[in-house]
Amino acid sequence: MNSRPSHVALQARDGLALRRSRAALAVLALSGALAACGSSPPVHYYTLQTPAASQPGGPAAGSASFLLEVQPVSLSMQADQPQLMVRTGDGSISALYSERWSSPLGDELRNALSDALKRDLGALDVQMVKPGPGAPIWRVQTDVQRFEMVSGSMAQLDATWRVRPVNAKGTGVLCRSVVTETVTDSEVPSLIAAQQRAVVSLAGVMADAIRGQAPAGSASVQMMGCSALKE
């Protein structure tokens, strides 16, 4: 009697071995993918908006006789990245792909300026309240030339800005301010906190101009000049 396995039996055995081999490879591939995911550093998200509790109290919201129109902020393509761009001591720039802005940087700047101005002036932003016909408004435009964070050194915000009255009394001005906040360590949260302070300081000189006061420099704010805007 022939005890050799039949051709059909050999095919079945080979097919089973092939399926087992494929299953083993799939398990190995999945394990590798899970291991790679597990080894990826977590992504952290940051905002330029400062918590209200950390800012000094100002006039009550809505107490101003005018509204604010804080327009979108323009900035360089180099700075306008989803990840944090940090300059190191040797002059190079590092992209921190695990450290990201919670929204596009231009939006972060606009929203942070709006928050700081609202707290300082007691005015509401037209993005929150639809203005009626002829409502007095102060329009704020900001063009950021430099937005830098230098590890272990400083955060700097260099901006040209305009404030202009619309249906309101006052004189519009065009100014340039360079705001520099010192950082004493290389930790990312310290850099973020420094840029938050820089935005609040920039909003402070804008608020002075809206009040009709000459924007004054300070330890962190260098005024590079202002000129009145024509009607």
Tab-separated table of C-alpha atoms in Angstrom:
chain	number	residue	atom	x	y	z
A	1	MET	CA	0.000	0.000	0.000
A	2	ASN	CA	1.328	3.438	-0.966
A	3	SER	CA	1.784	5.609	2.192
A	4	ARG	CA	3.106	8.622	0.354
A	5	PRO	CA	0.802	11.686	0.683
A	6	SER	CA	-1.325	12.406	-2.324
A	7	HIS	CA	-0.869	15.449	-4.541
A	8	VAL	CA	-4.028	17.005	-3.072
A	9	ALA	CA	-2.787	16.444	0.482
A	10	LEU	CA	0.548	18.103	-0.344
A	11	GLN	CA	-1.218	21.138	-1.778
A	12	ALA	CA	-3.400	21.442	1.330
A	13	ARG	CA	-0.366	21.200	3.594
A	14	ASP	CA	1.570	23.796	1.584
A	15	GLY	CA	-1.450	26.130	1.569
A	16	LEU	CA	-1.793	25.855	5.345
A	17	ALA	CA	1.906	26.579	5.819
A	18	LEU	CA	1.647	29.615	3.522
A	19	ARG	CA	-1.332	31.000	5.428
A	20	ARG	CA	0.460	30.511	8.728
A	21	SER	CA	3.546	32.268	7.346
A	22	ARG	CA	1.468	35.228	6.134
A	23	ALA	CA	-0.316	35.455	9.474
A	24	ALA	CA	3.027	35.472	11.312
A	25	LEU	CA	4.326	38.221	9.051
A	26	ALA	CA	1.166	40.283	9.626
A	27	VAL	CA	1.578	39.942	13.386
A	28	LEU	CA	5.225	41.016	13.150
A	29	ALA	CA	4.306	44.015	10.970
A	30	LEU	CA	1.564	45.085	13.396
A	31	SER	CA	3.910	44.692	16.355
A	32	GLY	CA	6.503	46.825	14.577
A	33	ALA	CA	3.955	49.523	13.811
A	34	LEU	CA	2.729	49.575	17.401
A	35	ALA	CA	6.301	49.741	18.671
A	36	ALA	CA	7.018	52.662	16.333
A	37	CYS	CA	3.900	54.480	17.535
A	38	GLY	CA	4.821	53.843	21.124
A	39	SER	CA	8.293	55.285	20.611
A	40	SER	CA	7.072	58.555	18.979
A	41	PRO	CA	7.261	61.519	21.350
A	42	PRO	CA	3.896	63.014	22.339
A	43	VAL	CA	2.857	66.221	20.592
A	44	HIS	CA	2.346	69.303	22.792
A	45	TYR	CA	0.157	72.228	21.712
A	46	TYR	CA	0.607	75.858	22.771
A	47	THR	CA	-1.321	79.114	22.525
A	48	LEU	CA	-0.358	82.789	22.707
A	49	GLN	CA	-3.539	83.690	24.536
A	50	THR	CA	-2.758	84.532	28.145
A	51	PRO	CA	-5.078	83.268	30.907
A	52	ALA	CA	-7.238	86.114	32.225
A	53	ALA	CA	-6.149	85.425	35.803
A	54	SER	CA	-2.533	86.234	34.924
A	55	GLN	CA	-3.328	89.739	33.613
A	56	PRO	CA	-4.141	92.790	35.736
A	57	GLY	CA	-7.806	93.733	35.793
A	58	GLY	CA	-8.979	96.500	33.477
A	59	PRO	CA	-12.302	98.168	32.701
A	60	ALA	CA	-15.380	95.981	32.610
A	61	ALA	CA	-16.002	94.280	29.272
A	62	GLY	CA	-18.206	96.404	27.054
A	63	SER	CA	-17.718	99.582	29.108
A	64	ALA	CA	-15.900	101.397	26.271
A	65	SER	CA	-17.875	103.652	23.943
A	66	PHE	CA	-16.386	101.966	20.880
A	67	LEU	CA	-15.736	98.519	19.435
A	68	LEU	CA	-12.505	96.947	18.240
A	69	GLU	CA	-11.847	95.445	14.845
A	70	VAL	CA	-8.646	93.445	15.222
A	71	GLN	CA	-7.804	92.353	11.712
A	72	PRO	CA	-5.838	89.239	10.679
A	73	VAL	CA	-2.132	89.478	11.459
A	74	SER	CA	0.386	89.091	8.646
A	75	LEU	CA	3.778	87.517	9.307
A	76	SER	CA	6.686	86.009	7.427
A	77	MET	CA	6.443	82.542	5.890
A	78	GLN	CA	9.457	81.457	7.931
A	79	ALA	CA	7.603	82.120	11.187
A	80	ASP	CA	4.180	80.986	9.977
A	81	GLN	CA	4.703	77.270	10.610
A	82	PRO	CA	2.570	74.819	12.603
A	83	GLN	CA	5.582	73.696	14.629
A	84	LEU	CA	7.640	75.928	16.897
A	85	MET	CA	10.704	77.417	15.213
A	86	VAL	CA	13.419	78.019	17.818
A	87	ARG	CA	16.745	79.722	17.175
A	88	THR	CA	19.758	78.238	18.931
A	89	GLY	CA	22.952	79.856	20.142
A	90	ASP	CA	24.905	78.988	17.001
A	91	GLY	CA	22.463	80.881	14.782
A	92	SER	CA	20.648	77.853	13.381
A	93	ILE	CA	16.880	77.370	13.581
A	94	SER	CA	15.349	74.146	14.854
A	95	ALA	CA	11.852	73.005	13.917
A	96	LEU	CA	10.310	71.339	16.977
A	97	TYR	CA	7.839	68.984	15.322
A	98	SER	CA	6.496	67.686	18.643
A	99	GLU	CA	5.850	71.245	19.884
A	100	ARG	CA	3.057	72.909	17.889
A	101	TRP	CA	0.718	75.885	17.884
A	102	SER	CA	-2.887	75.048	18.672
A	103	SER	CA	-4.001	77.062	15.609
A	104	PRO	CA	-2.211	78.873	12.743
A	105	LEU	CA	0.263	81.367	14.200
A	106	GLY	CA	-1.425	84.356	12.521
A	107	ASP	CA	-4.689	83.388	14.240
A	108	GLU	CA	-2.886	82.921	17.554
A	109	LEU	CA	-1.450	86.442	17.313
A	110	ARG	CA	-4.742	88.031	16.296
A	111	ASN	CA	-6.688	86.342	19.073
A	112	ALA	CA	-4.059	87.121	21.708
A	113	LEU	CA	-3.939	90.802	20.694
A	114	SER	CA	-7.725	90.975	20.714
A	115	ASP	CA	-7.911	89.458	24.216
A	116	ALA	CA	-5.275	91.829	25.604
A	117	LEU	CA	-6.870	94.915	24.021
A	118	LYS	CA	-10.325	93.974	25.271
A	119	ARG	CA	-9.023	93.606	28.817
A	120	ASP	CA	-7.034	96.854	28.646
A	121	LEU	CA	-9.730	99.034	27.059
A	122	GLY	CA	-12.976	97.378	28.138
A	123	ALA	CA	-14.041	97.209	24.484
A	124	LEU	CA	-15.567	94.303	22.599
A	125	ASP	CA	-14.308	92.870	19.321
A	126	VAL	CA	-16.622	92.996	16.301
A	127	GLN	CA	-16.007	89.255	15.945
A	128	MET	CA	-18.068	88.884	19.133
A	129	VAL	CA	-20.635	91.651	18.618
A	130	LYS	CA	-22.011	92.680	15.246
A	131	PRO	CA	-21.731	96.487	15.030
A	132	GLY	CA	-24.769	98.553	14.120
A	133	PRO	CA	-24.746	101.118	11.296
A	134	GLY	CA	-22.328	103.947	12.085
A	135	ALA	CA	-20.993	102.268	15.232
A	136	PRO	CA	-17.686	103.765	16.433
A	137	ILE	CA	-14.847	101.321	15.826
A	138	TRP	CA	-11.088	101.321	16.245
A	139	ARG	CA	-9.464	99.201	13.541
A	140	VAL	CA	-6.199	97.451	14.447
A	141	GLN	CA	-3.803	96.166	11.785
A	142	THR	CA	-0.564	94.351	12.574
A	143	ASP	CA	2.309	93.279	10.325
A	144	VAL	CA	4.888	91.165	12.150
A	145	GLN	CA	8.389	91.427	10.667
A	146	ARG	CA	10.071	89.156	13.193
A	147	PHE	CA	8.681	86.547	15.535
A	148	GLU	CA	11.592	84.853	17.234
A	149	MET	CA	12.253	82.548	20.136
A	150	VAL	CA	15.895	82.079	21.087
A	151	SER	CA	16.589	79.143	23.371
A	152	GLY	CA	17.902	80.264	26.764
A	153	SER	CA	17.957	83.922	25.737
A	154	MET	CA	14.805	85.769	24.655
A	155	ALA	CA	11.543	85.995	22.758
A	156	GLN	CA	11.163	88.912	20.351
A	157	LEU	CA	8.218	90.417	18.498
A	158	ASP	CA	8.994	93.110	15.898
A	159	ALA	CA	5.829	94.591	14.412
A	160	THR	CA	4.539	97.519	12.404
A	161	TRP	CA	0.997	98.360	13.457
A	162	ARG	CA	-1.822	100.792	12.752
A	163	VAL	CA	-4.781	101.882	14.824
A	164	ARG	CA	-7.411	103.948	13.016
A	165	PRO	CA	-10.813	105.290	14.141
A	166	VAL	CA	-13.866	104.476	12.023
A	167	ASN	CA	-16.956	106.581	12.806
A	168	ALA	CA	-15.137	107.677	15.962
A	169	LYS	CA	-13.160	110.656	17.199
A	170	GLY	CA	-9.416	110.303	17.387
A	171	THR	CA	-6.250	110.237	15.330
A	172	GLY	CA	-4.953	107.104	13.703
A	173	VAL	CA	-1.257	106.309	13.982
A	174	LEU	CA	1.260	104.081	12.266
A	175	CYS	CA	4.016	102.780	14.557
A	176	ARG	CA	6.741	100.201	14.798
A	177	SER	CA	7.531	98.446	18.066
A	178	VAL	CA	10.162	95.879	18.993
A	179	VAL	CA	9.243	93.892	22.087
A	180	THR	CA	11.911	91.743	23.744
A	181	GLU	CA	11.269	89.471	26.710
A	182	THR	CA	14.143	87.735	28.493
A	183	VAL	CA	14.195	83.953	28.911
A	184	THR	CA	16.504	82.435	31.518
A	185	ASP	CA	16.253	78.767	30.518
A	186	SER	CA	15.866	76.644	27.398
A	187	GLU	CA	12.483	75.122	28.262
A	188	VAL	CA	9.729	75.517	25.668
A	189	PRO	CA	7.052	76.689	28.185
A	190	SER	CA	9.370	79.538	29.188
A	191	LEU	CA	9.675	80.650	25.562
A	192	ILE	CA	5.898	80.503	25.131
A	193	ALA	CA	5.316	82.520	28.314
A	194	ALA	CA	7.806	85.132	27.099
A	195	GLN	CA	5.997	85.490	23.757
A	196	GLN	CA	2.688	85.774	25.600
A	197	ARG	CA	4.137	88.670	27.624
A	198	ALA	CA	5.452	90.249	24.421
A	199	VAL	CA	1.988	90.202	22.829
A	200	VAL	CA	0.436	91.761	25.948
A	201	SER	CA	3.105	94.489	25.925
A	202	LEU	CA	2.477	95.195	22.236
A	203	ALA	CA	-1.264	95.438	22.910
A	204	GLY	CA	-0.472	97.883	25.732
A	205	VAL	CA	1.152	100.467	23.426
A	206	MET	CA	-1.674	99.993	20.922
A	207	ALA	CA	-4.168	100.730	23.694
A	208	ASP	CA	-2.252	103.920	24.590
A	209	ALA	CA	-2.569	105.105	20.989
A	210	ILE	CA	-6.306	104.377	20.942
A	211	ARG	CA	-6.696	106.415	24.139
A	212	GLY	CA	-4.968	109.313	22.405
A	213	GLN	CA	-1.744	108.958	24.373
A	214	ALA	CA	1.713	108.796	22.846
A	215	PRO	CA	2.787	105.118	22.901
A	216	ALA	CA	5.615	104.968	25.414
A	217	GLY	CA	8.460	102.505	25.491
A	218	SER	CA	9.386	100.434	28.523
A	219	ALA	CA	11.993	97.951	29.670
A	220	SER	CA	10.656	95.426	27.165
A	221	VAL	CA	9.167	97.686	24.461
A	222	GLN	CA	11.314	99.763	22.148
A	223	MET	CA	9.315	102.285	20.096
A	224	MET	CA	10.955	102.752	16.712
A	225	GLY	CA	8.766	105.688	15.736
A	226	CYS	CA	5.162	106.688	15.038
A	227	SER	CA	3.444	108.901	12.498
A	228	ALA	CA	-0.115	110.185	12.267
A	229	LEU	CA	-2.332	108.660	9.610
A	230	LYS	CA	-4.148	110.918	7.196
A	231	GLU	CA	-7.920	110.822	7.297
